[in-house]
Amino acid sequence: MSTTTSETDGGPKKAGLFDIRNIIGALLALYGVILSLAGLLGEHEPEKTGGVNANLWTGLALLAVGLGFFAWAKLRPIVVPPDVDGPDDDPSRPAPQRKRPPAH
């Protein structure tokens, strides 16, 4: 029996795309691509960084960490338990009114 089921059969559901690890991984990977391209295509000034292409190495490190976040989310997905109760709010009921402090 597989733990991954679709939403139509009532089984466990995964957080999926909205898992925060996917969002963080995408941002880190995007910055990694930008820095890697800057390191490859931009001007390299080794006297400022001690002979190291800092943009390239930082970009590659960010890419690795971003891919690590994606792998983490894929290998250990967050499963939403089926017995979580929905909110008890009635959408047809108006919102409660705030009491304002008396004016002086």
Coordinates of N, CA, C and O in Angstrom, one line a residue:
M1 N 0.8 -1.2 0.0 CA 0.0 0.0 0.0 C 0.9 1.2 0.0 O 1.8 1.4 0.8
S2 N 0.6 2.2 -0.8 CA 1.4 3.4 -1.0 C 0.8 4.5 -0.1 O -0.4 4.6 0.1
T3 N 1.7 5.3 0.5 CA 1.3 6.4 1.4 C 0.9 7.6 0.6 O 0.4 8.5 1.1
T4 N 1.2 7.6 -0.7 CA 0.9 8.7 -1.6 C -0.4 8.4 -2.3 O -0.5 7.5 -3.2
T5 N -1.5 9.1 -2.0 CA -2.7 9.0 -2.6 C -3.2 10.3 -3.1 O -2.8 11.3 -2.7
S6 N -4.1 10.3 -4.1 CA -4.6 11.5 -4.6 C -5.7 12.1 -3.7 O -6.2 11.5 -2.8
E7 N -6.0 13.4 -4.0 CA -7.0 14.0 -3.1 C -8.4 13.5 -3.4 O -9.3 13.7 -2.6
T8 N -8.6 12.8 -4.5 CA -10.0 12.4 -4.8 C -10.4 11.1 -4.0 O -11.6 10.9 -3.8
D9 N -9.4 10.3 -3.5 CA -9.8 9.1 -2.8 C -9.8 9.2 -1.3 O -10.1 8.2 -0.6
G10 N -9.6 10.4 -0.8 CA -9.8 10.6 0.6 C -8.6 10.2 1.5 O -8.7 10.1 2.7
G11 N -7.5 9.8 0.9 CA -6.3 9.3 1.6 C -5.5 10.5 2.1 O -5.9 11.7 2.0
P12 N -4.3 10.2 2.6 CA -3.4 11.3 3.1 C -3.0 12.2 2.0 O -2.8 11.8 0.9
K13 N -2.9 13.5 2.4 CA -2.5 14.5 1.4 C -1.2 15.1 1.8 O -0.9 15.2 3.0
K14 N -0.4 15.5 0.8 CA 0.9 16.1 1.1 C 0.8 17.6 0.9 O 0.0 18.1 0.2
A15 N 1.8 18.3 1.6 CA 1.8 19.7 1.5 C 2.1 20.2 0.0 O 1.6 21.2 -0.4
G16 N 3.0 19.4 -0.7 CA 3.3 19.6 -2.1 C 4.0 20.9 -2.3 O 5.0 21.3 -1.7
L17 N 3.5 21.6 -3.3 CA 4.1 22.8 -3.8 C 4.2 23.9 -2.7 O 5.2 24.7 -2.7
F18 N 3.3 24.0 -1.8 CA 3.3 25.0 -0.8 C 4.1 24.7 0.4 O 4.0 25.4 1.4
D19 N 4.9 23.6 0.3 CA 5.8 23.3 1.4 C 6.8 24.4 1.5 O 7.4 24.8 0.4
I20 N 7.1 24.9 2.6 CA 8.0 26.0 2.7 C 9.4 25.7 2.3 O 10.2 26.5 1.8
R21 N 9.8 24.4 2.3 CA 11.1 24.0 1.9 C 11.2 24.1 0.4 O 12.3 24.5 -0.1
N22 N 10.2 24.0 -0.4 CA 10.2 24.2 -1.8 C 10.4 25.7 -2.2 O 11.1 26.0 -3.1
I23 N 9.7 26.5 -1.4 CA 9.8 28.0 -1.7 C 11.2 28.4 -1.3 O 11.8 29.2 -2.1
I24 N 11.8 28.0 -0.2 CA 13.1 28.4 0.2 C 14.1 27.8 -0.8 O 15.1 28.5 -1.2
G25 N 14.0 26.6 -1.2 CA 14.9 26.0 -2.2 C 14.8 26.7 -3.5 O 15.9 26.9 -4.2
A26 N 13.7 27.1 -4.0 CA 13.6 27.9 -5.2 C 14.3 29.2 -5.1 O 15.0 29.6 -6.1
L27 N 14.1 29.9 -4.0 CA 14.8 31.2 -3.9 C 16.3 31.0 -3.8 O 17.0 31.8 -4.5
L28 N 16.8 30.1 -3.1 CA 18.2 29.8 -3.0 C 18.8 29.4 -4.4 O 19.9 29.9 -4.8
A29 N 18.1 28.6 -5.1 CA 18.5 28.1 -6.4 C 18.6 29.3 -7.4 O 19.5 29.4 -8.2
L30 N 17.5 30.1 -7.3 CA 17.5 31.3 -8.2 C 18.7 32.2 -7.9 O 19.4 32.6 -8.9
Y31 N 19.0 32.5 -6.7 CA 20.1 33.4 -6.3 C 21.4 32.7 -6.7 O 22.4 33.3 -7.2
G32 N 21.4 31.3 -6.6 CA 22.6 30.6 -7.0 C 22.9 30.7 -8.5 O 24.0 30.8 -8.9
V33 N 21.8 30.6 -9.3 CA 22.0 30.7 -10.7 C 22.5 32.1 -11.1 O 23.4 32.3 -11.9
I34 N 21.9 33.1 -10.5 CA 22.3 34.5 -10.8 C 23.8 34.7 -10.4 O 24.6 35.3 -11.2
L35 N 24.2 34.3 -9.2 CA 25.6 34.5 -8.8 C 26.5 33.6 -9.7 O 27.7 34.1 -10.0
S36 N 26.1 32.4 -10.0 CA 27.0 31.6 -10.9 C 27.2 32.2 -12.2 O 28.3 32.2 -12.8
L37 N 26.1 32.8 -12.8 CA 26.3 33.5 -14.1 C 27.1 34.7 -13.9 O 27.9 35.0 -14.8
A38 N 27.0 35.4 -12.8 CA 27.8 36.6 -12.6 C 29.3 36.2 -12.5 O 30.2 36.9 -12.9
G39 N 29.5 35.1 -11.8 CA 30.9 34.6 -11.7 C 31.5 34.1 -13.0 O 32.7 34.3 -13.2
L40 N 30.7 33.5 -13.9 CA 31.2 33.0 -15.1 C 31.3 34.1 -16.2 O 32.3 34.2 -16.9
L41 N 30.3 35.0 -16.2 CA 30.3 36.0 -17.3 C 30.7 37.4 -16.9 O 31.0 38.2 -17.7
G42 N 30.8 37.7 -15.6 CA 31.2 39.0 -15.1 C 32.7 39.2 -15.0 O 33.5 38.2 -15.3
E43 N 33.1 40.3 -14.6 CA 34.5 40.6 -14.4 C 35.0 40.0 -13.2 O 34.4 40.1 -12.1
H44 N 36.1 39.3 -13.3 CA 36.7 38.6 -12.1 C 37.8 39.5 -11.6 O 38.7 39.8 -12.4
E45 N 37.7 39.9 -10.4 CA 38.7 40.7 -9.8 C 39.4 40.0 -8.6 O 39.0 40.1 -7.5
P46 N 40.4 39.2 -9.0 CA 41.0 38.3 -7.9 C 41.7 39.0 -6.8 O 41.9 38.5 -5.7
E47 N 42.1 40.3 -7.0 CA 42.8 41.0 -6.0 C 41.9 41.4 -4.8 O 42.4 41.5 -3.7
K48 N 40.6 41.5 -5.1 CA 39.7 41.8 -4.0 C 39.3 40.6 -3.2 O 38.9 40.7 -2.0
T49 N 39.4 39.4 -3.7 CA 38.9 38.2 -3.1 C 40.0 37.2 -2.8 O 39.8 36.0 -2.4
G50 N 41.3 37.6 -2.9 CA 42.4 36.7 -2.6 C 42.6 35.6 -3.7 O 43.0 34.5 -3.4
G51 N 42.2 35.9 -4.9 CA 42.4 34.9 -6.0 C 41.3 33.9 -6.2 O 41.4 33.0 -7.0
V52 N 40.2 34.1 -5.5 CA 39.0 33.2 -5.6 C 37.9 33.9 -6.3 O 37.6 35.1 -6.1
N53 N 37.2 33.2 -7.2 CA 36.0 33.7 -7.9 C 34.9 33.6 -6.9 O 34.2 32.5 -6.9
A54 N 34.6 34.5 -6.1 CA 33.7 34.4 -5.0 C 32.2 34.3 -5.5 O 31.5 33.5 -4.9
N55 N 31.9 35.0 -6.6 CA 30.5 34.9 -7.1 C 30.2 33.5 -7.6 O 29.2 32.9 -7.3
L56 N 31.2 32.9 -8.3 CA 31.0 31.5 -8.8 C 30.8 30.5 -7.7 O 29.9 29.7 -7.7
W57 N 31.7 30.5 -6.7 CA 31.7 29.5 -5.6 C 30.5 29.7 -4.7 O 29.9 28.8 -4.3
T58 N 30.1 31.0 -4.5 CA 28.9 31.2 -3.6 C 27.7 30.8 -4.4 O 26.8 30.2 -3.8
G59 N 27.6 31.1 -5.7 CA 26.5 30.6 -6.5 C 26.4 29.1 -6.6 O 25.2 28.6 -6.4
L60 N 27.5 28.4 -6.7 CA 27.4 27.0 -6.7 C 27.0 26.4 -5.4 O 26.2 25.4 -5.3
A61 N 27.5 27.0 -4.3 CA 27.0 26.6 -2.9 C 25.5 26.8 -2.7 O 24.8 26.0 -2.2
L62 N 25.0 28.0 -3.2 CA 23.6 28.2 -3.1 C 22.8 27.3 -3.9 O 21.7 26.8 -3.5
L63 N 23.3 26.9 -5.1 CA 22.6 25.9 -5.9 C 22.5 24.6 -5.2 O 21.5 23.9 -5.2
A64 N 23.6 24.2 -4.6 CA 23.7 22.9 -3.9 C 22.7 22.9 -2.7 O 21.9 21.9 -2.5
V65 N 22.7 24.0 -1.9 CA 21.8 24.1 -0.8 C 20.3 24.1 -1.3 O 19.4 23.4 -0.7
G66 N 20.0 24.8 -2.3 CA 18.7 24.9 -2.9 C 18.2 23.5 -3.3 O 17.1 23.1 -3.1
L67 N 19.1 22.8 -4.0 CA 18.7 21.4 -4.5 C 18.6 20.5 -3.3 O 17.8 19.6 -3.3
G68 N 19.4 20.8 -2.2 CA 19.2 20.0 -1.0 C 17.8 20.2 -0.3 O 17.2 19.2 0.2
F69 N 17.3 21.4 -0.4 CA 16.0 21.7 0.1 C 14.9 20.9 -0.7 O 14.0 20.4 -0.2
F70 N 15.1 20.9 -2.0 CA 14.2 20.2 -2.9 C 14.2 18.7 -2.6 O 13.1 18.1 -2.5
A71 N 15.4 18.2 -2.4 CA 15.5 16.7 -2.1 C 14.9 16.4 -0.8 O 14.2 15.4 -0.6
W72 N 15.1 17.3 0.2 CA 14.5 17.1 1.5 C 13.0 17.1 1.5 O 12.3 16.2 2.1
A73 N 12.4 18.0 0.7 CA 11.0 18.0 0.6 C 10.4 16.8 -0.2 O 9.3 16.3 0.1
K74 N 11.2 16.3 -1.1 CA 10.8 15.1 -1.9 C 10.9 13.9 -1.1 O 10.0 13.0 -1.1
L75 N 12.0 13.7 -0.3 CA 12.2 12.5 0.4 C 11.4 12.4 1.7 O 11.1 11.3 2.1
R76 N 11.2 13.5 2.3 CA 10.4 13.5 3.6 C 9.2 14.5 3.5 O 9.3 15.6 4.1
P77 N 8.2 14.2 2.7 CA 7.1 15.1 2.5 C 6.3 15.3 3.8 O 6.2 14.4 4.7
I78 N 5.7 16.4 4.0 CA 4.8 16.7 5.1 C 3.4 16.1 4.7 O 2.8 16.5 3.7
V79 N 2.9 15.2 5.5 CA 1.6 14.6 5.2 C 0.6 15.2 6.2 O 0.8 15.3 7.4
V80 N -0.5 15.7 5.6 CA -1.5 16.4 6.4 C -2.4 15.3 6.9 O -3.0 14.5 6.1
P81 N -2.6 15.2 8.2 CA -3.5 14.1 8.7 C -5.0 14.3 8.3 O -5.4 15.4 8.2
P82 N -5.7 13.2 8.0 CA -7.0 13.4 7.5 C -8.0 13.8 8.5 O -9.1 14.2 8.2
D83 N -7.7 13.6 9.8 CA -8.7 13.9 10.9 C -8.6 15.3 11.4 O -9.1 15.6 12.5
V84 N -8.0 16.2 10.7 CA -7.9 17.6 11.1 C -9.2 18.3 10.8 O -9.8 18.2 9.7
D85 N -9.8 18.9 11.8 CA -11.1 19.6 11.7 C -10.9 20.9 11.0 O -10.0 21.6 11.2
G86 N -11.9 21.2 10.1 CA -11.9 22.5 9.5 C -12.3 23.6 10.4 O -12.8 23.3 11.5
P87 N -12.2 24.8 10.0 CA -12.6 25.9 10.9 C -14.1 25.9 11.2 O -14.9 25.4 10.3
D88 N -14.6 26.3 12.3 CA -16.0 26.2 12.7 C -16.7 27.5 12.3 O -17.9 27.6 12.5
D89 N -16.1 28.4 11.6 CA -16.7 29.6 11.2 C -17.8 29.4 10.1 O -17.6 28.6 9.2
D90 N -18.9 30.1 10.3 CA -19.9 30.1 9.3 C -19.7 31.3 8.3 O -19.7 32.4 8.8
P91 N -19.4 31.0 7.1 CA -19.1 32.1 6.1 C -20.3 33.0 5.9 O -20.1 34.2 5.5
S92 N -21.5 32.6 6.3 CA -22.6 33.5 6.1 C -22.8 34.5 7.2 O -23.6 35.4 7.2
R93 N -22.1 34.2 8.4 CA -22.2 35.1 9.6 C -21.3 36.3 9.4 O -20.2 36.1 9.0
P94 N -21.8 37.5 9.8 CA -20.9 38.6 9.7 C -19.8 38.6 10.7 O -19.9 37.9 11.8
A95 N -18.7 39.3 10.5 CA -17.6 39.3 11.4 C -18.0 40.0 12.6 O -18.8 40.9 12.6
P96 N -17.3 39.7 13.8 CA -17.7 40.4 15.0 C -17.2 41.8 14.9 O -16.2 42.2 14.3
Q97 N -18.0 42.7 15.6 CA -17.7 44.1 15.6 C -16.7 44.4 16.7 O -16.8 43.9 17.8
R98 N -15.7 45.3 16.4 CA -14.8 45.7 17.4 C -15.4 46.8 18.3 O -16.1 47.7 17.8
K99 N -15.1 46.7 19.6 CA -15.6 47.8 20.4 C -14.5 48.9 20.5 O -13.3 48.6 20.8
R100 N -14.9 50.1 20.2 CA -13.9 51.2 20.2 C -13.8 51.8 21.5 O -14.9 51.9 22.2
P101 N -12.6 52.2 21.9 CA -12.6 52.9 23.2 C -13.3 54.3 23.2 O -13.4 54.9 22.1
P102 N -13.8 54.7 24.3 CA -14.6 56.0 24.3 C -13.7 57.1 23.9 O -12.5 57.2 24.3
A103 N -14.2 58.1 23.1 CA -13.5 59.3 22.7 C -13.4 60.2 23.9 O -14.4 60.4 24.6
H104 N -12.3 60.9 24.1 CA -12.2 61.8 25.2 C -12.5 63.2 24.8 O -12.2 63.8 23.9

